[in-house]
Tab-separated table of C-alpha atoms in Angstrom:
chain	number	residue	atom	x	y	z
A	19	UNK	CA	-166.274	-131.966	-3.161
A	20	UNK	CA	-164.971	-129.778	-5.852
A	21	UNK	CA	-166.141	-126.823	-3.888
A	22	UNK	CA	-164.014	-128.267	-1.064
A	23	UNK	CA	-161.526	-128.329	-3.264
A	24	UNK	CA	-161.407	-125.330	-4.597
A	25	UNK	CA	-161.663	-123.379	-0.900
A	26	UNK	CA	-158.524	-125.588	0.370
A	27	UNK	CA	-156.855	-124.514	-3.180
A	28	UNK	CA	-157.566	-120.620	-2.228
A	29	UNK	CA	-156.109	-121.304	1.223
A	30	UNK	CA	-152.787	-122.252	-0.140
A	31	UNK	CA	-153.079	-119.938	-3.283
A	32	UNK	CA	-153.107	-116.645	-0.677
A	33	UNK	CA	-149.870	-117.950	0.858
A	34	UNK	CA	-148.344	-117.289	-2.723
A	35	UNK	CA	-148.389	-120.869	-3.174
A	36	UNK	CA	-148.786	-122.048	-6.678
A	37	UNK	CA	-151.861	-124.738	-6.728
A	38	UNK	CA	-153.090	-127.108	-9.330
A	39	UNK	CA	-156.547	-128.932	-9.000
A	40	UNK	CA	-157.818	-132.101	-11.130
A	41	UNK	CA	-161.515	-131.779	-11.377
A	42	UNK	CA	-162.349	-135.760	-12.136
A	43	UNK	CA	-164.842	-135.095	-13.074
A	44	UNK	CA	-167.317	-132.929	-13.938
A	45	UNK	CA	-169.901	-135.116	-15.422
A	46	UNK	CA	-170.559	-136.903	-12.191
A	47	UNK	CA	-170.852	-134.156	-9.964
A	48	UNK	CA	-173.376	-132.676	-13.001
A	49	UNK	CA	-174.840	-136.051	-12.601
A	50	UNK	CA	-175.326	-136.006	-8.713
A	51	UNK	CA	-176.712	-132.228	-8.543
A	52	UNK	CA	-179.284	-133.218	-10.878
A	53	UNK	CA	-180.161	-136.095	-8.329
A	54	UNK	CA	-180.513	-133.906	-5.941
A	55	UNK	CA	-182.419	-131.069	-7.618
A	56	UNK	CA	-185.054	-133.573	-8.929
A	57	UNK	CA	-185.816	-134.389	-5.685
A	58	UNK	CA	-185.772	-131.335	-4.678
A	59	UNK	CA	-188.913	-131.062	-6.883
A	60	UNK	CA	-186.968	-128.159	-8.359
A	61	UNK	CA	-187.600	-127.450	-12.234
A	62	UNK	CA	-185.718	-129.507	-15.076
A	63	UNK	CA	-184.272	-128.239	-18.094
A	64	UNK	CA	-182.350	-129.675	-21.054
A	65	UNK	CA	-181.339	-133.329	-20.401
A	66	UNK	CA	-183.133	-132.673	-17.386
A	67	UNK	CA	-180.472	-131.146	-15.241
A	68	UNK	CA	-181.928	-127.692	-13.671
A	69	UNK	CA	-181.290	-124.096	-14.942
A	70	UNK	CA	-178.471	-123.469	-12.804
A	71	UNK	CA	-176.058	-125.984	-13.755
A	72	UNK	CA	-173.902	-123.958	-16.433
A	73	UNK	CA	-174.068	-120.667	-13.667
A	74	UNK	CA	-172.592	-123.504	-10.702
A	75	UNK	CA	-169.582	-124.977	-12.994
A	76	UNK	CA	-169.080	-121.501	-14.612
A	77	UNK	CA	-168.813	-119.512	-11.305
A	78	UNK	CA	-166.248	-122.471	-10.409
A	79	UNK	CA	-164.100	-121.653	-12.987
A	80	UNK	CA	-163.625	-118.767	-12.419
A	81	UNK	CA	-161.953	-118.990	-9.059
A	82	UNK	CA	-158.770	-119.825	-11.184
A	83	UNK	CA	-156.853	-116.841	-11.134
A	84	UNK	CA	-153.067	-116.030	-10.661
A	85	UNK	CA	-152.204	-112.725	-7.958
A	86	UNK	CA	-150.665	-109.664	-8.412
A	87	UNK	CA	-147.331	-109.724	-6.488
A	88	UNK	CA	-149.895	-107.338	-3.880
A	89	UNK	CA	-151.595	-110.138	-2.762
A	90	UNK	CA	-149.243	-112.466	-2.542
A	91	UNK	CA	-148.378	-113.625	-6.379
A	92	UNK	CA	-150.002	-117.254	-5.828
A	93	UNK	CA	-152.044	-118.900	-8.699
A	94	UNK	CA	-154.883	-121.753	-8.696
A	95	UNK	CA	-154.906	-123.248	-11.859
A	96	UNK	CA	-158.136	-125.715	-13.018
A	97	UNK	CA	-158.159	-129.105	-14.862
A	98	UNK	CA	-161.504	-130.033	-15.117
A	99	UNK	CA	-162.124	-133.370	-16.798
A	100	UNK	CA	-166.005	-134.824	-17.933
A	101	UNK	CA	-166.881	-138.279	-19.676
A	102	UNK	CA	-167.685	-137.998	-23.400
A	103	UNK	CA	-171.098	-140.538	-23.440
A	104	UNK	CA	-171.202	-142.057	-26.896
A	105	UNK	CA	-168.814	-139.526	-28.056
A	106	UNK	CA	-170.838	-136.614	-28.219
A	107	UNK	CA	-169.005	-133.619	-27.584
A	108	UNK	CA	-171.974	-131.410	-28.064
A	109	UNK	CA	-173.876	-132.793	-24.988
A	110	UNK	CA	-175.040	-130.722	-22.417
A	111	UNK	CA	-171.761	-130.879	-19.714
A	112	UNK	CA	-169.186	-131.131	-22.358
A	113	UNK	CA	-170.447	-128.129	-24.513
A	114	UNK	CA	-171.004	-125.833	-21.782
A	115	UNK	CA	-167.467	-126.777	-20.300
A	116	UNK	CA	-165.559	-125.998	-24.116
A	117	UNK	CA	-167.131	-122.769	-23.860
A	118	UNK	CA	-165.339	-122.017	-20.079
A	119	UNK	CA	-162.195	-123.367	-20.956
A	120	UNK	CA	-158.761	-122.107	-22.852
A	121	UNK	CA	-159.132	-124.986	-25.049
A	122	UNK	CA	-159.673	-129.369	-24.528
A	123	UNK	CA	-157.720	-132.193	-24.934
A	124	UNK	CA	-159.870	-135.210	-26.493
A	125	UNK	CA	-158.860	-138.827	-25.531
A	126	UNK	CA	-160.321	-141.203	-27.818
A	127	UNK	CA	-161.258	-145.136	-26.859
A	128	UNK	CA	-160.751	-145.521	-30.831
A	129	UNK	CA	-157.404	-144.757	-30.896
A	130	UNK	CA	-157.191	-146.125	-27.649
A	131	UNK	CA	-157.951	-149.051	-29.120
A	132	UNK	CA	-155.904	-149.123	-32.083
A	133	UNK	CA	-152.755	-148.634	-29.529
A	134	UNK	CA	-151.742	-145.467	-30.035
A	135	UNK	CA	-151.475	-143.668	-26.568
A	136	UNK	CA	-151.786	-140.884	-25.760
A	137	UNK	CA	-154.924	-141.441	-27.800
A	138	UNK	CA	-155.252	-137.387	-28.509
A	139	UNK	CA	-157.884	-136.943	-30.879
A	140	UNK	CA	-156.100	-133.906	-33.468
A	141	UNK	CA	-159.624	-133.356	-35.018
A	142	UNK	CA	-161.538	-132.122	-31.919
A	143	UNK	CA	-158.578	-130.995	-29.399
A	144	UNK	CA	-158.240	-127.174	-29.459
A	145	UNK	CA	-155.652	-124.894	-27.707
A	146	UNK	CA	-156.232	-121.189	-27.898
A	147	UNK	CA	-152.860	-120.467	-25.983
A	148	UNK	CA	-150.893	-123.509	-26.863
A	149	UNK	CA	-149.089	-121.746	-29.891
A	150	UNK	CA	-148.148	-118.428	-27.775
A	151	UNK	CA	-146.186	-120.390	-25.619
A	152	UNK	CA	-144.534	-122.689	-28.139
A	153	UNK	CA	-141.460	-122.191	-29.266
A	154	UNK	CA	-140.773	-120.662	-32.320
A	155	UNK	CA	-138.981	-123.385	-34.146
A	156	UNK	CA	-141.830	-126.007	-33.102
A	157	UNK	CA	-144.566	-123.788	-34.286
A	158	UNK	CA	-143.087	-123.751	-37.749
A	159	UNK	CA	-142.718	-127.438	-37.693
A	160	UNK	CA	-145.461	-128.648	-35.723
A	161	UNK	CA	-148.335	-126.219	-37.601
A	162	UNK	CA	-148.606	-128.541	-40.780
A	163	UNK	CA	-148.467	-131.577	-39.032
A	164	UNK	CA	-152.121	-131.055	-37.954
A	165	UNK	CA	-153.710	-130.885	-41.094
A	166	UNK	CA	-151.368	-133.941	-42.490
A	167	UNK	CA	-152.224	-136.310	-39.815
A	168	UNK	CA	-155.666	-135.926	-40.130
A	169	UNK	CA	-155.917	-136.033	-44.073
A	170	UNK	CA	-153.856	-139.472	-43.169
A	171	UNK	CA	-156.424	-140.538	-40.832
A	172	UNK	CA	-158.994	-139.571	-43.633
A	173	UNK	CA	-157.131	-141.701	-46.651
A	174	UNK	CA	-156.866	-144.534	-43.931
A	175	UNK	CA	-160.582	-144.688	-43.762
A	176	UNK	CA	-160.603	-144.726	-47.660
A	177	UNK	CA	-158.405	-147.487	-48.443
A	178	UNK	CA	-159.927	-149.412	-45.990
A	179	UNK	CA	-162.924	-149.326	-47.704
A	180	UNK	CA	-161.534	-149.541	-51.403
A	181	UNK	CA	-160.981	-152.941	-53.278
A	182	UNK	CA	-158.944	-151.932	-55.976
A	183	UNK	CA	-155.355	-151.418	-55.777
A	184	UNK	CA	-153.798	-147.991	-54.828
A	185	UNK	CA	-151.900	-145.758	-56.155
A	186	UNK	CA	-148.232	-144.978	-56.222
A	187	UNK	CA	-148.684	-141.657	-54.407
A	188	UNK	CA	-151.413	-142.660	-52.056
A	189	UNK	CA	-148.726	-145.593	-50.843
A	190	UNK	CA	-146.324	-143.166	-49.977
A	191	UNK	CA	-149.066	-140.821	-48.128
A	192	UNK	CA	-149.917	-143.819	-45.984
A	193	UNK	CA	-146.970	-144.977	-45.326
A	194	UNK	CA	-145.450	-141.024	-44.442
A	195	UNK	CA	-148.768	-140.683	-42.297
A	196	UNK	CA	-148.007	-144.473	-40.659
A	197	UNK	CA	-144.499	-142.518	-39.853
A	198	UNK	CA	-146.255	-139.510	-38.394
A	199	UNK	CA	-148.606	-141.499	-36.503
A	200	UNK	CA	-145.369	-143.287	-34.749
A	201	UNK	CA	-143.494	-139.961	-34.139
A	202	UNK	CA	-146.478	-139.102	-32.072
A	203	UNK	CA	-146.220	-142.168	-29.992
A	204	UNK	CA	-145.101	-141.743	-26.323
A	205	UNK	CA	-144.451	-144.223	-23.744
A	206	UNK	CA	-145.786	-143.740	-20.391
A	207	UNK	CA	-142.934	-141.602	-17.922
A	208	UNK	CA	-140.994	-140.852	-20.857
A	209	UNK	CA	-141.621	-137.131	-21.491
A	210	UNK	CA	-139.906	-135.875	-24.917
A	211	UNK	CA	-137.457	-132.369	-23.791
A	212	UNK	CA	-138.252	-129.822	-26.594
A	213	UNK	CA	-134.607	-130.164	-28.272
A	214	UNK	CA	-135.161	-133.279	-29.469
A	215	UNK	CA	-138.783	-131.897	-30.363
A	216	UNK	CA	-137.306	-129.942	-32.522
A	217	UNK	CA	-135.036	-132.514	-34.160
A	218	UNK	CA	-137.484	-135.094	-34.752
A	219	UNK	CA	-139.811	-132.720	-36.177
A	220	UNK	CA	-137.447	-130.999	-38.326
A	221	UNK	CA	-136.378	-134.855	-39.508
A	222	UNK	CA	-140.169	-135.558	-40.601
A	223	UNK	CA	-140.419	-132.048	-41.999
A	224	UNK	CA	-137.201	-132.629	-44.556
A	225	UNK	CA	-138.632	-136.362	-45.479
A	226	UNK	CA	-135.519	-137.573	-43.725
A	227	UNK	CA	-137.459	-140.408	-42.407
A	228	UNK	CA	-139.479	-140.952	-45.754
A	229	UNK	CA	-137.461	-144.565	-46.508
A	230	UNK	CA	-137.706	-145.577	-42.840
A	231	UNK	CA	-139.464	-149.005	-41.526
A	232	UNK	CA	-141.846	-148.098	-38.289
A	233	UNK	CA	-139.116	-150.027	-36.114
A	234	UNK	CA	-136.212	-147.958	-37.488
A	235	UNK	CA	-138.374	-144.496	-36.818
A	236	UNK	CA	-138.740	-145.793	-33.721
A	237	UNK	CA	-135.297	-146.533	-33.466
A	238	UNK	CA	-134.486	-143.376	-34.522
A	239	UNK	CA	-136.185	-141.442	-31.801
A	240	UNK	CA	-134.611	-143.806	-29.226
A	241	UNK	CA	-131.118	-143.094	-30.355
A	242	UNK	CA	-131.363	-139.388	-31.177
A	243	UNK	CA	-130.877	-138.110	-27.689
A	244	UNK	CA	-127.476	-139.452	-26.947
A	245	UNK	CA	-126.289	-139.656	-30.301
A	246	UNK	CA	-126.748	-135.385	-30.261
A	247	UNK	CA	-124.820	-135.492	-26.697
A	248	UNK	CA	-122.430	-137.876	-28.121
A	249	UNK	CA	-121.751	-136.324	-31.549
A	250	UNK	CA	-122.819	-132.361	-31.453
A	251	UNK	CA	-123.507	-131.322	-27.705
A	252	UNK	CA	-123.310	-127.879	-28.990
A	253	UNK	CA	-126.499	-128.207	-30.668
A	254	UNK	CA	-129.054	-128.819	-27.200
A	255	UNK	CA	-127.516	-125.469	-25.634
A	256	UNK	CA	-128.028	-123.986	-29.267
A	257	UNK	CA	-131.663	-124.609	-29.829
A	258	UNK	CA	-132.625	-123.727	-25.960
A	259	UNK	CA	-131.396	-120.211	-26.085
A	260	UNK	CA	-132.885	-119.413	-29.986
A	261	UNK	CA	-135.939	-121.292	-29.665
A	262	UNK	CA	-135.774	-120.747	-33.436
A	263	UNK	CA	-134.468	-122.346	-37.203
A	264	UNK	CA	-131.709	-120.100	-38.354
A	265	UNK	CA	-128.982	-121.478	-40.837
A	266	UNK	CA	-126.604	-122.287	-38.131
A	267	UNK	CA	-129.183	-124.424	-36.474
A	268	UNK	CA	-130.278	-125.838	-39.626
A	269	UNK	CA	-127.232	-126.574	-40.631
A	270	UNK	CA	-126.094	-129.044	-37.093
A	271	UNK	CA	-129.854	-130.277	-37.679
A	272	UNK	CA	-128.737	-131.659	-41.130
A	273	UNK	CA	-125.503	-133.007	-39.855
A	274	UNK	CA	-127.043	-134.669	-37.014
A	275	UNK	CA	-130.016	-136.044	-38.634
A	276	UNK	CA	-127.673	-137.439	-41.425
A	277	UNK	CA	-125.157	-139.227	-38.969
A	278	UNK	CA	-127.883	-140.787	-36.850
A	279	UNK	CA	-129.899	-142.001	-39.606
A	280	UNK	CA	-126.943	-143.744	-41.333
A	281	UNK	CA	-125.994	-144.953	-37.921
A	282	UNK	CA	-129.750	-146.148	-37.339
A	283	UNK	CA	-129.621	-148.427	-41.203
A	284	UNK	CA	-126.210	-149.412	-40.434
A	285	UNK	CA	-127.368	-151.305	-36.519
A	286	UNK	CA	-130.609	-152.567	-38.843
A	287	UNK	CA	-128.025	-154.132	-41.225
A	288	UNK	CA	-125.596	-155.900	-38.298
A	289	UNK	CA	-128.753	-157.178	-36.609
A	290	UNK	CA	-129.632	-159.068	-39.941
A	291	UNK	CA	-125.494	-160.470	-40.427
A	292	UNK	CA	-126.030	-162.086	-36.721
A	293	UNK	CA	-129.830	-162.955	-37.532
């Protein structure tokens, strides 16, 4: 089947079509041809599955491609997906596939678990193109929120374990990494435009949100797209066509980010007066 898939995908792709195909997943069909080959009687090697496998999902790969505008400018682009057993990412399948690939997204069923979806595991996803086609102002903001989150998830593990009180500092990391974690929250459908990317980051990057409850950052983020349409539609067209943090830009982020936060504590205070 995914060589079906991928001969129907280069049928459309030399009509200049532009073609996407899900491979779900890879695992199985590794599974299944190693079926086959044992009873084949053919030769097993590591795990079992024969010689050939990495040379069958390699050569598969590579019939992604985009066109010159000669032969018709179409493009067949690859999402191949494989089932992490026991969370080892250096099994046989997985390895060979990080190796193809321009980088993998890992879904963990801890995080999963814990509620926060997508459950994108920061410590073992990779993009090696992601930040050429970012832009500018959310690869300034976004680049140290990598390393934060996951010292977070680290000093989670820690107090978990401790028994003694904690520190002053430590209660703020948590808490600012508790913030993080809810920024990074998405509900299904509701895909974040880069604008307010850009805004929400920029808030978590200037501590804006430092004093914030979890509902109120959430709140926040609810309330900052038409709040900026409402108050400073200036700033959306703004931020498209620099991509970038110059003063001006800066400068509407402040005001912005200043207005909707005191609007955000001031609806958190009425709801207590009618409580």
């Amino acid at each position: 089947s995914p060589y079906v898939a991928c001969s129907l995908g280069e049928f459309f792709m030399k009509q200049g079509m532009d073609v996407f195909i899900g491979f779900d997943d890879f695992t199985k069909h590794a599974w299944c041809y190693r079926e086959i080959s044992l009873l084949l009687g053919r030769p097993p090697g590591r795990d079992s599955y024969p010689g050939d496998i990495f040379y069958l999902h390699s050569k598969m790969i590579e019939r992604s491609c985009y066109l010159s505008k000669e032969k018709g400018g179409g493009s067949m682009t690859f999402f191949p997906i494989v089932e992490i057993l026991e969370g080892d990412l250096t099994a046989f399948v997985p390895s060979n596939l990080v190796s193809m690939t321009d980088g993998q997204i890992y879904l963990s069923s801890q995080l999963f678990g814990e509620g926060q979806k997508p459950a994108l595991d920061l410590g073992l996803s990779v993009s090696r193109v992601g930040s050429k086609v970012q832009w500018h102002a959310i690869k300034a903001l976004s680049g140290p929120l990598r390393l934060e989150y996951l010292q977070y998830r680290e000093l989670l593990r820690i107090s978990k374990l401790k028994t003694s009180g904690q520190s002053e500092d430590m209660k703020q990391r948590l808490k600012r990494g508790a913030i993080l974690t809810a920024l990074l929250r998405q509900d299904k459908d509701s895909p974040v435009c880069q604008e307010m990317q850009v805004l929400i980051f920029y808030a978590f990057h200037k501590k804006y949100l430092n004093d914030f409850t979890i509902e109120q950052v959430n709140a926040f983020q609810d309330l900052c797209l038409e709040y900026v349409k409402k108050n400073k539609p200036e700033l959306m067209p703004a931020l498209r066509e620099r991509r970038k943090l110059d003063p001006e830009i800066e400068k509407m982020l402040d005001e912005v980010i200043k207005g909707l936060a005191a609007d955000v504590l001031a609806r958190k205070g009425a709801q207590r007066e009618e409580g």
